[in-house]
PDB file of C-alpha atoms in Angstrom:
ATOM      1  CA  UNK R1151      -0.042   0.006   0.090  1.00 64.00           C
ATOM      2  CA  UNK R1152       1.254   3.403  -1.043  1.00 89.00           C
ATOM      3  CA  UNK R1153       1.407   6.446   1.287  1.00 96.00           C
ATOM      4  CA  UNK R1154       0.362   9.859   0.221  1.00 98.00           C
ATOM      5  CA  UNK R1155       1.789  12.630   2.373  1.00 98.00           C
ATOM      6  CA  UNK R1156      -0.244  15.875   2.599  1.00 98.00           C
ATOM      7  CA  UNK R1157       1.625  18.916   3.835  1.00 98.00           C
ATOM      8  CA  UNK R1158      -0.892  21.219   5.368  1.00 98.00           C
ATOM      9  CA  UNK R1159      -0.797  25.023   5.517  1.00 96.00           C
ATOM     10  CA  UNK R1160      -1.941  27.016   8.581  1.00 95.00           C
ATOM     11  CA  UNK R1161      -1.721  30.619   9.506  1.00 91.00           C
ATOM     12  CA  UNK R1162      -2.328  32.320  12.899  1.00 89.00           C
ATOM     13  CA  UNK R1163      -3.355  29.160  14.539  1.00 92.00           C
ATOM     14  CA  UNK R1164      -5.955  28.228  11.936  1.00 93.00           C
ATOM     15  CA  UNK R1165      -5.811  25.410   9.241  1.00 95.00           C
ATOM     16  CA  UNK R1166      -6.078  26.839   5.778  1.00 94.00           C
ATOM     17  CA  UNK R1167      -9.089  25.693   3.661  1.00 92.00           C
ATOM     18  CA  UNK R1168      -6.622  24.769   0.819  1.00 94.00           C
ATOM     19  CA  UNK R1169      -5.175  22.106   3.083  1.00 96.00           C
ATOM     20  CA  UNK R1170      -8.579  20.240   3.513  1.00 96.00           C
ATOM     21  CA  UNK R1171      -9.060  20.635  -0.290  1.00 96.00           C
ATOM     22  CA  UNK R1172      -5.681  18.949  -0.848  1.00 97.00           C
ATOM     23  CA  UNK R1173      -6.887  16.030   1.268  1.00 98.00           C
ATOM     24  CA  UNK R1174      -9.668  15.733  -1.254  1.00 97.00           C
ATOM     25  CA  UNK R1175      -7.012  15.329  -3.997  1.00 97.00           C
ATOM     26  CA  UNK R1176      -5.180  12.828  -1.932  1.00 97.00           C
ATOM     27  CA  UNK R1177      -8.331  10.748  -1.134  1.00 97.00           C
ATOM     28  CA  UNK R1178      -9.112  10.499  -4.922  1.00 96.00           C
ATOM     29  CA  UNK R1179      -5.598   9.391  -5.525  1.00 96.00           C
ATOM     30  CA  UNK R1180      -5.754   6.854  -2.526  1.00 96.00           C
ATOM     31  CA  UNK R1181      -8.911   5.438  -4.205  1.00 95.00           C
ATOM     32  CA  UNK R1182      -6.939   4.610  -7.244  1.00 94.00           C
ATOM     33  CA  UNK R1183      -3.884   3.062  -5.722  1.00 89.00           C
ATOM     34  CA  UNK R1184      -5.317   1.885  -2.425  1.00 90.00           C
ATOM     35  CA  UNK R1185      -2.969   4.401  -0.472  1.00 90.00           C
ATOM     36  CA  UNK R1186      -2.884   5.644   3.012  1.00 96.00           C
ATOM     37  CA  UNK R1187      -3.237   9.442   3.469  1.00 97.00           C
ATOM     38  CA  UNK R1188      -1.035  10.949   6.051  1.00 98.00           C
ATOM     39  CA  UNK R1189      -1.299  14.574   7.070  1.00 98.00           C
ATOM     40  CA  UNK R1190       1.780  16.501   8.000  1.00 98.00           C
ATOM     41  CA  UNK R1191       1.817  19.932   9.910  1.00 98.00           C
ATOM     42  CA  UNK R1192       5.184  21.801  10.473  1.00 97.00           C
ATOM     43  CA  UNK R1193       5.241  24.807  12.880  1.00 95.00           C
ATOM     44  CA  UNK R1194       5.024  25.863  16.546  1.00 94.00           C
ATOM     45  CA  UNK R1195       2.150  25.580  19.052  1.00 94.00           C
ATOM     46  CA  UNK R1196       0.128  23.530  16.643  1.00 96.00           C
ATOM     47  CA  UNK R1197      -2.409  21.709  18.895  1.00 95.00           C
ATOM     48  CA  UNK R1198      -5.390  23.596  17.623  1.00 95.00           C
ATOM     49  CA  UNK R1199      -4.403  23.168  13.917  1.00 97.00           C
ATOM     50  CA  UNK R1200      -3.668  19.592  14.406  1.00 97.00           C
ATOM     51  CA  UNK R1201      -7.035  18.956  15.973  1.00 97.00           C
ATOM     52  CA  UNK R1202      -8.620  20.457  12.873  1.00 97.00           C
ATOM     53  CA  UNK R1203      -6.487  18.753  10.411  1.00 98.00           C
ATOM     54  CA  UNK R1204      -7.330  15.462  12.068  1.00 97.00           C
ATOM     55  CA  UNK R1205     -11.105  15.693  11.022  1.00 97.00           C
ATOM     56  CA  UNK R1206     -10.362  16.412   7.331  1.00 97.00           C
ATOM     57  CA  UNK R1207     -10.406  12.809   6.046  1.00 96.00           C
ATOM     58  CA  UNK R1208      -6.572  11.971   6.565  1.00 97.00           C
ATOM     59  CA  UNK R1209      -5.877   8.516   8.090  1.00 97.00           C
ATOM     60  CA  UNK R1210      -3.442   9.908  10.590  1.00 97.00           C
ATOM     61  CA  UNK R1211      -1.597  13.282  11.318  1.00 98.00           C
ATOM     62  CA  UNK R1212       2.130  13.773  12.098  1.00 97.00           C
ATOM     63  CA  UNK R1213       2.992  17.144  13.659  1.00 97.00           C
ATOM     64  CA  UNK R1214       6.571  18.518  13.763  1.00 96.00           C
ATOM     65  CA  UNK R1215       6.138  21.160  16.512  1.00 94.00           C
ATOM     66  CA  UNK R1216       9.342  23.084  17.352  1.00 93.00           C
ATOM     67  CA  UNK R1217      10.330  26.723  17.829  1.00 92.00           C
ATOM     68  CA  UNK R1218      12.485  26.340  14.881  1.00 90.00           C
ATOM     69  CA  UNK R1219       9.487  26.366  12.594  1.00 93.00           C
ATOM     70  CA  UNK R1220       7.665  29.030  14.259  1.00 92.00           C
ATOM     71  CA  UNK R1221       8.229  31.175  11.032  1.00 92.00           C
ATOM     72  CA  UNK R1222       8.100  29.741   7.589  1.00 94.00           C
ATOM     73  CA  UNK R1223      11.303  29.404   5.658  1.00 94.00           C
ATOM     74  CA  UNK R1224      11.739  27.060   2.769  1.00 94.00           C
ATOM     75  CA  UNK R1225      15.227  26.256   3.986  1.00 94.00           C
ATOM     76  CA  UNK R1226      13.863  24.987   7.188  1.00 93.00           C
ATOM     77  CA  UNK R1227      10.680  23.450   5.956  1.00 95.00           C
ATOM     78  CA  UNK R1228      12.228  21.410   3.132  1.00 96.00           C
ATOM     79  CA  UNK R1229      14.534  19.157   5.278  1.00 95.00           C
ATOM     80  CA  UNK R1230      11.637  18.534   7.726  1.00 96.00           C
ATOM     81  CA  UNK R1231       9.348  17.290   4.887  1.00 97.00           C
ATOM     82  CA  UNK R1232      12.124  15.123   3.515  1.00 97.00           C
ATOM     83  CA  UNK R1233      12.698  13.483   6.771  1.00 96.00           C
ATOM     84  CA  UNK R1234       8.935  12.657   7.353  1.00 97.00           C
ATOM     85  CA  UNK R1235       8.472  11.660   3.763  1.00 98.00           C
ATOM     86  CA  UNK R1236      11.281   9.093   4.029  1.00 97.00           C
ATOM     87  CA  UNK R1237      10.102   7.876   7.398  1.00 96.00           C
ATOM     88  CA  UNK R1238       6.619   7.145   6.232  1.00 97.00           C
ATOM     89  CA  UNK R1239       7.660   5.901   2.783  1.00 97.00           C
ATOM     90  CA  UNK R1240       5.679   8.401   0.918  1.00 97.00           C
ATOM     91  CA  UNK R1241       5.226   7.696  -2.794  1.00 97.00           C
ATOM     92  CA  UNK R1242       3.229  11.020  -3.349  1.00 97.00           C
ATOM     93  CA  UNK R1243       3.913  14.415  -1.495  1.00 98.00           C
ATOM     94  CA  UNK R1244       1.122  16.822  -2.051  1.00 98.00           C
ATOM     95  CA  UNK R1245       0.602  20.404  -1.047  1.00 98.00           C
ATOM     96  CA  UNK R1246      -1.564  23.316  -2.158  1.00 96.00           C
ATOM     97  CA  UNK R1247      -0.348  25.180  -5.189  1.00 95.00           C
ATOM     98  CA  UNK R1248       0.086  28.307  -3.183  1.00 92.00           C
ATOM     99  CA  UNK R1249       3.197  30.603  -3.038  1.00 91.00           C
ATOM    100  CA  UNK R1250       4.408  28.487  -0.078  1.00 95.00           C
ATOM    101  CA  UNK R1251       3.713  25.141  -1.774  1.00 96.00           C
ATOM    102  CA  UNK R1252       5.490  26.436  -4.923  1.00 96.00           C
ATOM    103  CA  UNK R1253       8.397  27.530  -2.870  1.00 96.00           C
ATOM    104  CA  UNK R1254       9.427  24.393  -0.845  1.00 97.00           C
ATOM    105  CA  UNK R1255       7.985  21.425  -2.787  1.00 98.00           C
ATOM    106  CA  UNK R1256      10.292  21.641  -5.938  1.00 98.00           C
ATOM    107  CA  UNK R1257      13.207  21.609  -3.184  1.00 97.00           C
ATOM    108  CA  UNK R1258      11.805  18.565  -1.721  1.00 98.00           C
ATOM    109  CA  UNK R1259      11.601  16.955  -5.176  1.00 98.00           C
ATOM    110  CA  UNK R1260      15.269  17.753  -5.783  1.00 98.00           C
ATOM    111  CA  UNK R1261      16.209  16.337  -2.411  1.00 97.00           C
ATOM    112  CA  UNK R1262      14.412  13.162  -2.879  1.00 98.00           C
ATOM    113  CA  UNK R1263      15.293  12.859  -6.597  1.00 97.00           C
ATOM    114  CA  UNK R1264      11.554  12.705  -7.062  1.00 97.00           C
ATOM    115  CA  UNK R1265       9.181  13.513  -9.886  1.00 97.00           C
ATOM    116  CA  UNK R1266       7.322  16.927  -9.901  1.00 98.00           C
ATOM    117  CA  UNK R1267       3.872  17.764 -11.174  1.00 98.00           C
ATOM    118  CA  UNK R1268       2.583  21.218 -10.672  1.00 97.00           C
ATOM    119  CA  UNK R1269      -0.851  22.739 -10.690  1.00 95.00           C
ATOM    120  CA  UNK R1270      -2.790  19.422 -10.762  1.00 97.00           C
ATOM    121  CA  UNK R1271      -6.565  19.751 -11.514  1.00 96.00           C
ATOM    122  CA  UNK R1272      -7.348  16.034 -11.739  1.00 96.00           C
ATOM    123  CA  UNK R1273      -6.050  12.682 -10.719  1.00 97.00           C
ATOM    124  CA  UNK R1274      -7.121   9.542 -12.660  1.00 96.00           C
ATOM    125  CA  UNK R1275      -6.415   5.963 -13.549  1.00 94.00           C
ATOM    126  CA  UNK R1276      -4.590   5.609 -16.853  1.00 92.00           C
ATOM    127  CA  UNK R1277      -4.983   2.266 -18.689  1.00 87.00           C
ATOM    128  CA  UNK R1278      -1.366   2.188 -19.498  1.00 87.00           C
ATOM    129  CA  UNK R1279       0.424   4.411 -16.875  1.00 85.00           C
ATOM    130  CA  UNK R1280      -1.789   3.758 -13.802  1.00 88.00           C
ATOM    131  CA  UNK R1281      -1.956   6.860 -11.553  1.00 93.00           C
ATOM    132  CA  UNK R1282      -1.844   9.937 -13.655  1.00 96.00           C
ATOM    133  CA  UNK R1283      -2.629  13.642 -13.594  1.00 97.00           C
ATOM    134  CA  UNK R1284      -4.087  16.446 -15.410  1.00 97.00           C
ATOM    135  CA  UNK R1285      -2.674  19.999 -15.438  1.00 96.00           C
ATOM    136  CA  UNK R1286      -3.507  23.191 -17.324  1.00 93.00           C
ATOM    137  CA  UNK R1287      -0.911  24.661 -19.628  1.00 91.00           C
ATOM    138  CA  UNK R1288      -0.866  27.518 -22.070  1.00 88.00           C
ATOM    139  CA  UNK R1289      -2.977  29.605 -19.690  1.00 80.00           C
ATOM    140  CA  UNK R1290      -5.593  26.903 -19.275  1.00 82.00           C
ATOM    141  CA  UNK R1291      -6.246  26.715 -23.059  1.00 85.00           C
ATOM    142  CA  UNK R1292      -4.761  23.102 -23.111  1.00 92.00           C
ATOM    143  CA  UNK R1293      -4.991  20.258 -20.632  1.00 94.00           C
ATOM    144  CA  UNK R1294      -1.845  18.155 -20.252  1.00 96.00           C
ATOM    145  CA  UNK R1295      -1.922  14.602 -19.087  1.00 97.00           C
ATOM    146  CA  UNK R1296       1.150  13.541 -17.002  1.00 96.00           C
ATOM    147  CA  UNK R1297       2.351  10.292 -15.462  1.00 95.00           C
ATOM    148  CA  UNK R1298       5.366   9.798 -13.246  1.00 94.00           C
ATOM    149  CA  UNK R1299       7.617   6.777 -13.265  1.00 93.00           C
ATOM    150  CA  UNK R1300       9.674   8.063 -10.135  1.00 95.00           C
ATOM    151  CA  UNK R1301       9.465   6.142  -6.883  1.00 95.00           C
ATOM    152  CA  UNK R1302       8.318   9.567  -5.267  1.00 97.00           C
ATOM    153  CA  UNK R1303       6.230  12.194  -6.960  1.00 97.00           C
ATOM    154  CA  UNK R1304       5.692  15.631  -5.553  1.00 98.00           C
ATOM    155  CA  UNK R1305       2.439  17.333  -6.540  1.00 98.00           C
ATOM    156  CA  UNK R1306       1.267  20.816  -6.023  1.00 98.00           C
ATOM    157  CA  UNK R1307      -2.560  20.831  -6.257  1.00 97.00           C
ATOM    158  CA  UNK R1308      -4.823  23.619  -7.800  1.00 94.00           C
ATOM    159  CA  UNK R1309      -7.306  23.314  -4.858  1.00 92.00           C
ATOM    160  CA  UNK R1310     -10.056  25.162  -6.614  1.00 90.00           C
ATOM    161  CA  UNK R1311     -10.618  21.884  -8.503  1.00 92.00           C
ATOM    162  CA  UNK R1312     -11.032  19.663  -5.396  1.00 94.00           C
ATOM    163  CA  UNK R1313     -13.789  19.612  -2.876  1.00 92.00           C
ATOM    164  CA  UNK R1314     -12.638  19.156   0.829  1.00 94.00           C
ATOM    165  CA  UNK R1315     -14.083  15.875   2.255  1.00 95.00           C
ATOM    166  CA  UNK R1316     -16.951  16.018   4.760  1.00 94.00           C
ATOM    167  CA  UNK R1317     -15.518  16.467   8.259  1.00 93.00           C
ATOM    168  CA  UNK R1318     -15.007  13.092  10.076  1.00 94.00           C
ATOM    169  CA  UNK R1319     -14.146  11.859  13.616  1.00 95.00           C
ATOM    170  CA  UNK R1320     -10.803  12.968  14.431  1.00 94.00           C
ATOM    171  CA  UNK R1321      -7.766  10.550  13.857  1.00 95.00           C
ATOM    172  CA  UNK R1322      -4.690  10.062  15.876  1.00 94.00           C
ATOM    173  CA  UNK R1323      -2.034  12.930  16.089  1.00 96.00           C
ATOM    174  CA  UNK R1324       1.631  11.834  16.303  1.00 95.00           C
ATOM    175  CA  UNK R1325       3.754  14.664  17.685  1.00 95.00           C
ATOM    176  CA  UNK R1326       7.516  14.535  16.688  1.00 92.00           C
ATOM    177  CA  UNK R1327      10.672  16.556  17.224  1.00 89.00           C
ATOM    178  CA  UNK R1328      13.380  16.334  14.576  1.00 89.00           C
ATOM    179  CA  UNK R1329      15.909  18.501  16.049  1.00 83.00           C
ATOM    180  CA  UNK R1330      17.271  19.523  12.670  1.00 83.00           C
ATOM    181  CA  UNK R1331      18.069  23.166  13.827  1.00 76.00           C
ATOM    182  CA  UNK R1332      17.945  26.412  12.002  1.00 78.00           C
ATOM    183  CA  UNK R1333      19.117  26.675   8.412  1.00 77.00           C
ATOM    184  CA  UNK R1334      22.367  28.334   8.198  1.00 74.00           C
ATOM    185  CA  UNK R1335      21.988  30.016   4.844  1.00 83.00           C
ATOM    186  CA  UNK R1336      18.604  31.862   5.445  1.00 87.00           C
ATOM    187  CA  UNK R1337      17.257  34.146   8.190  1.00 88.00           C
ATOM    188  CA  UNK R1338      13.637  34.999   8.880  1.00 91.00           C
ATOM    189  CA  UNK R1339      13.365  38.817   8.907  1.00 92.00           C
ATOM    190  CA  UNK R1340       9.634  39.649   8.800  1.00 92.00           C
ATOM    191  CA  UNK R1341       6.212  38.495   7.612  1.00 88.00           C
ATOM    192  CA  UNK R1342       4.239  41.401   6.153  1.00 85.00           C
ATOM    193  CA  UNK R1343       0.653  40.039   6.340  1.00 79.00           C
ATOM    194  CA  UNK R1344      -2.264  41.759   4.637  1.00 75.00           C
ATOM    195  CA  UNK R1345      -5.183  41.880   7.050  1.00 76.00           C
ATOM    196  CA  UNK R1346      -8.737  42.573   5.828  1.00 78.00           C
ATOM    197  CA  UNK R1347     -12.190  42.173   7.273  1.00 82.00           C
ATOM    198  CA  UNK R1348     -13.437  40.628   4.016  1.00 88.00           C
ATOM    199  CA  UNK R1349     -12.856  36.965   3.208  1.00 88.00           C
ATOM    200  CA  UNK R1350      -9.670  35.863   1.797  1.00 87.00           C
ATOM    201  CA  UNK R1351      -9.667  35.987  -2.052  1.00 91.00           C
ATOM    202  CA  UNK R1352      -8.980  32.364  -2.602  1.00 88.00           C
ATOM    203  CA  UNK R1353     -11.592  31.314   0.079  1.00 87.00           C
ATOM    204  CA  UNK R1354     -14.390  33.609  -0.724  1.00 92.00           C
ATOM    205  CA  UNK R1355     -17.684  32.400  -2.208  1.00 94.00           C
ATOM    206  CA  UNK R1356     -18.101  35.697  -3.897  1.00 97.00           C
ATOM    207  CA  UNK R1357     -15.397  37.814  -5.684  1.00 97.00           C
ATOM    208  CA  UNK R1358     -15.934  41.130  -7.271  1.00 98.00           C
ATOM    209  CA  UNK R1359     -12.950  42.153  -9.598  1.00 98.00           C
ATOM    210  CA  UNK R1360     -12.178  45.329 -11.441  1.00 97.00           C
ATOM    211  CA  UNK R1361     -10.025  46.148 -14.515  1.00 96.00           C
ATOM    212  CA  UNK R1362      -8.211  48.941 -15.990  1.00 95.00           C
ATOM    213  CA  UNK R1363     -11.412  50.252 -17.372  1.00 95.00           C
ATOM    214  CA  UNK R1364     -12.278  51.629 -13.931  1.00 96.00           C
ATOM    215  CA  UNK R1365      -9.477  54.217 -14.648  1.00 95.00           C
ATOM    216  CA  UNK R1366      -8.592  54.958 -11.013  1.00 95.00           C
ATOM    217  CA  UNK R1367      -8.125  53.481  -7.497  1.00 95.00           C
ATOM    218  CA  UNK R1368     -11.114  55.583  -6.170  1.00 96.00           C
ATOM    219  CA  UNK R1369     -13.321  53.777  -8.710  1.00 96.00           C
ATOM    220  CA  UNK R1370     -12.719  50.539  -6.815  1.00 96.00           C
ATOM    221  CA  UNK R1371     -14.664  52.006  -3.962  1.00 95.00           C
ATOM    222  CA  UNK R1372     -18.018  51.154  -5.569  1.00 97.00           C
ATOM    223  CA  UNK R1373     -16.685  47.610  -5.973  1.00 97.00           C
ATOM    224  CA  UNK R1374     -15.732  47.477  -2.256  1.00 95.00           C
ATOM    225  CA  UNK R1375     -19.246  48.588  -1.397  1.00 96.00           C
ATOM    226  CA  UNK R1376     -20.748  45.793  -3.580  1.00 96.00           C
ATOM    227  CA  UNK R1377     -18.327  43.215  -2.067  1.00 96.00           C
ATOM    228  CA  UNK R1378     -19.417  44.287   1.534  1.00 95.00           C
ATOM    229  CA  UNK R1379     -23.026  44.012   0.512  1.00 95.00           C
ATOM    230  CA  UNK R1380     -22.531  40.508  -0.812  1.00 95.00           C
ATOM    231  CA  UNK R1381     -19.996  39.289   1.810  1.00 95.00           C
ATOM    232  CA  UNK R1382     -17.395  38.892  -0.797  1.00 96.00           C
ATOM    233  CA  UNK R1383     -13.729  39.650  -1.568  1.00 96.00           C
ATOM    234  CA  UNK R1384     -12.206  42.110  -3.918  1.00 97.00           C
ATOM    235  CA  UNK R1385      -9.976  41.114  -6.913  1.00 97.00           C
ATOM    236  CA  UNK R1386      -8.256  42.988  -9.821  1.00 97.00           C
ATOM    237  CA  UNK R1387      -6.852  42.307 -13.173  1.00 97.00           C
ATOM    238  CA  UNK R1388      -3.126  42.527 -13.710  1.00 96.00           C
ATOM    239  CA  UNK R1389      -3.664  45.666 -15.835  1.00 95.00           C
ATOM    240  CA  UNK R1390      -5.450  47.349 -12.894  1.00 96.00           C
ATOM    241  CA  UNK R1391      -2.663  46.304 -10.562  1.00 96.00           C
ATOM    242  CA  UNK R1392       0.148  47.315 -12.877  1.00 96.00           C
ATOM    243  CA  UNK R1393      -1.777  50.778 -13.290  1.00 95.00           C
ATOM    244  CA  UNK R1394      -1.620  51.229  -9.487  1.00 95.00           C
ATOM    245  CA  UNK R1395      -5.437  51.104  -9.034  1.00 97.00           C
ATOM    246  CA  UNK R1396      -5.282  47.998  -6.745  1.00 95.00           C
ATOM    247  CA  UNK R1397      -2.688  46.154  -4.588  1.00 94.00           C
ATOM    248  CA  UNK R1398      -0.849  43.215  -5.724  1.00 93.00           C
ATOM    249  CA  UNK R1399      -2.595  40.832  -3.377  1.00 91.00           C
ATOM    250  CA  UNK R1400      -5.778  41.598  -5.206  1.00 95.00           C
ATOM    251  CA  UNK R1401      -4.525  40.282  -8.456  1.00 96.00           C
ATOM    252  CA  UNK R1402      -6.403  37.361 -10.063  1.00 96.00           C
ATOM    253  CA  UNK R1403      -4.926  35.502 -13.071  1.00 93.00           C
ATOM    254  CA  UNK R1404      -2.085  33.358 -14.315  1.00 89.00           C
ATOM    255  CA  UNK R1405       0.496  35.517 -12.431  1.00 88.00           C
ATOM    256  CA  UNK R1406      -1.926  36.151  -9.502  1.00 92.00           C
ATOM    257  CA  UNK R1407      -4.263  34.117  -7.548  1.00 92.00           C
ATOM    258  CA  UNK R1408      -6.497  31.400  -8.835  1.00 92.00           C
ATOM    259  CA  UNK R1409     -10.026  31.549  -7.701  1.00 93.00           C
ATOM    260  CA  UNK R1410     -13.160  29.552  -8.259  1.00 92.00           C
ATOM    261  CA  UNK R1411     -15.973  31.222  -6.129  1.00 94.00           C
ATOM    262  CA  UNK R1412     -19.683  30.452  -6.383  1.00 95.00           C
ATOM    263  CA  UNK R1413     -20.088  33.989  -7.990  1.00 97.00           C
ATOM    264  CA  UNK R1414     -17.438  35.984  -9.923  1.00 98.00           C
ATOM    265  CA  UNK R1415     -18.418  39.480 -10.994  1.00 98.00           C
ATOM    266  CA  UNK R1416     -15.941  41.009 -13.601  1.00 98.00           C
ATOM    267  CA  UNK R1417     -16.228  44.834 -13.839  1.00 97.00           C
ATOM    268  CA  UNK R1418     -14.617  46.713 -16.598  1.00 97.00           C
ATOM    269  CA  UNK R1419     -12.305  43.607 -17.300  1.00 97.00           C
ATOM    270  CA  UNK R1420     -11.703  42.860 -21.003  1.00 95.00           C
ATOM    271  CA  UNK R1421     -10.831  39.275 -20.269  1.00 94.00           C
ATOM    272  CA  UNK R1422      -7.203  38.611 -21.372  1.00 92.00           C
ATOM    273  CA  UNK R1423      -6.348  34.915 -21.418  1.00 92.00           C
ATOM    274  CA  UNK R1424      -3.989  35.401 -18.441  1.00 92.00           C
ATOM    275  CA  UNK R1425      -7.006  36.765 -16.374  1.00 95.00           C
ATOM    276  CA  UNK R1426      -9.345  34.161 -17.582  1.00 94.00           C
ATOM    277  CA  UNK R1427      -6.774  31.268 -16.518  1.00 91.00           C
ATOM    278  CA  UNK R1428      -7.392  32.546 -12.861  1.00 92.00           C
ATOM    279  CA  UNK R1429     -11.108  32.563 -12.690  1.00 94.00           C
ATOM    280  CA  UNK R1430     -12.954  30.689 -15.490  1.00 90.00           C
ATOM    281  CA  UNK R1431     -13.427  27.773 -13.095  1.00 89.00           C
ATOM    282  CA  UNK R1432     -15.882  29.974 -11.094  1.00 94.00           C
ATOM    283  CA  UNK R1433     -19.333  28.601 -10.746  1.00 95.00           C
ATOM    284  CA  UNK R1434     -21.277  31.623 -12.087  1.00 97.00           C
ATOM    285  CA  UNK R1435     -19.423  34.434 -14.006  1.00 98.00           C
ATOM    286  CA  UNK R1436     -21.145  37.866 -14.421  1.00 98.00           C
ATOM    287  CA  UNK R1437     -19.468  40.404 -16.727  1.00 98.00           C
ATOM    288  CA  UNK R1438     -20.110  44.092 -16.912  1.00 98.00           C
ATOM    289  CA  UNK R1439     -18.221  45.905 -19.627  1.00 97.00           C
ATOM    290  CA  UNK R1440     -19.337  48.537 -22.240  1.00 96.00           C
ATOM    291  CA  UNK R1441     -17.398  46.816 -24.970  1.00 96.00           C
ATOM    292  CA  UNK R1442     -19.823  44.162 -26.464  1.00 95.00           C
ATOM    293  CA  UNK R1443     -16.842  42.404 -28.148  1.00 95.00           C
ATOM    294  CA  UNK R1444     -14.844  41.928 -24.819  1.00 96.00           C
ATOM    295  CA  UNK R1445     -13.471  38.276 -24.643  1.00 95.00           C
ATOM    296  CA  UNK R1446     -14.843  38.162 -21.158  1.00 96.00           C
ATOM    297  CA  UNK R1447     -18.369  37.649 -22.453  1.00 97.00           C
ATOM    298  CA  UNK R1448     -17.221  34.352 -23.949  1.00 95.00           C
ATOM    299  CA  UNK R1449     -16.785  32.845 -20.598  1.00 95.00           C
ATOM    300  CA  UNK R1450     -19.684  34.814 -18.819  1.00 97.00           C
ATOM    301  CA  UNK R1451     -22.931  33.143 -17.704  1.00 97.00           C
ATOM    302  CA  UNK R1452     -24.486  36.637 -17.525  1.00 98.00           C
ATOM    303  CA  UNK R1453     -23.234  39.603 -19.371  1.00 97.00           C
ATOM    304  CA  UNK R1454     -24.241  43.338 -19.082  1.00 97.00           C
ATOM    305  CA  UNK R1455     -23.036  45.572 -22.032  1.00 97.00           C
ATOM    306  CA  UNK R1456     -23.108  48.846 -19.894  1.00 96.00           C
ATOM    307  CA  UNK R1457     -20.927  51.568 -18.399  1.00 96.00           C
ATOM    308  CA  UNK R1458     -19.760  50.237 -15.045  1.00 96.00           C
ATOM    309  CA  UNK R1459     -19.876  53.681 -13.619  1.00 97.00           C
ATOM    310  CA  UNK R1460     -23.632  53.876 -14.036  1.00 97.00           C
ATOM    311  CA  UNK R1461     -24.801  50.251 -13.368  1.00 96.00           C
ATOM    312  CA  UNK R1462     -22.671  49.362 -10.372  1.00 97.00           C
ATOM    313  CA  UNK R1463     -23.893  52.183  -8.188  1.00 97.00           C
ATOM    314  CA  UNK R1464     -27.451  51.293  -9.340  1.00 97.00           C
ATOM    315  CA  UNK R1465     -26.816  47.689  -8.390  1.00 96.00           C
ATOM    316  CA  UNK R1466     -25.480  48.847  -4.851  1.00 96.00           C
ATOM    317  CA  UNK R1467     -28.506  51.137  -4.447  1.00 96.00           C
ATOM    318  CA  UNK R1468     -30.930  48.222  -5.193  1.00 95.00           C
ATOM    319  CA  UNK R1469     -29.108  45.871  -2.877  1.00 93.00           C
TER     320      UNK R1469
END
C-alpha cells in the first residue's frame, strides 16, 4: 500500500481551507492506488491546527512542533518534509499550489530525486500508466496529461478543482521533534501580512474584480461597497494592478491568484487569457463591460453591456 503525504498549511493558529481541499485530492489518489493518506503539519504551537487537520479525512496526522519552525522558511521546511516523507515511505507528497507550496516542494523533489507535477487539477487511473494527473498549460487553453515513473512524486494541487471531504471523527495525532536546527543559509526577517475584514480572496464564495477600465483606484470604492453588501472579496486584473489602481494581493490570473468562487463579477475587465486562467473555474460568472466584443463575455454566464460607472452604483442602491 502506498502512502500519500499531505503537507498542510496554516496561519495564525488556523488550518487553511486549501489544506482540506488537498486532502480531497489525496483521497481521490488513494482510491486509485489503495493508499494511506497521512497529514503533516510543521510549525510551532500547533495543537489547535492539528485537531482541525485530524477531522479532514486523513488517516493519521504527524506534527513537527518546534520553535525552529515558528516562522516559515523554505530552507527549514524542506529538510523537515524530506525527513518525514522518508520515514513514512511516501510515494506521493502533495501540498496546495500556493506561493508557499510552490516555494518548498520543488526543493523537496530535488532532495528526494523525485518527480514533480505542478498545478494538478485532476487525478485519474490511466490504462497504461496507472495513476496519472491532468494540469493546465498555455494559460489553461490546453490540458496536459502527466504520469510519473519516479518512486516518489511531488504534486502541487490547484485546490479550486477539489472539494474538501466532509468532516469526520478525529484521527490520531503523532507529535514529533526532529531536532534539525535552524538553516544556516537563511534568516527570517519579517512576515508582512495583509489584514482585511473581508474573506480571503482564494476562500471567498463571492469575488468582485475590477479592471483597467475603472481608470482609478477611487473607482474601486464602488466595488468594495458591492463586495461588502454580498460578503465577498475584492479582486483585480493585472492591468489594474500594474496601473496602480489596486494592490498586488488583489490580482487574479495566471500570475496572480487562482479563484473559483460560487459567484465571480468582472467589472470593466476585458478578459485577457491570463486573467481568464485565474477565474474561469468560477461557478457563475457575471461580466459588466461597455465593449460588447470583450473576450470576457465568451466565458460569462451573464453579461451586461453597459458603463460600469452607471450600473454598479445602481446595483448597490438596489441591494
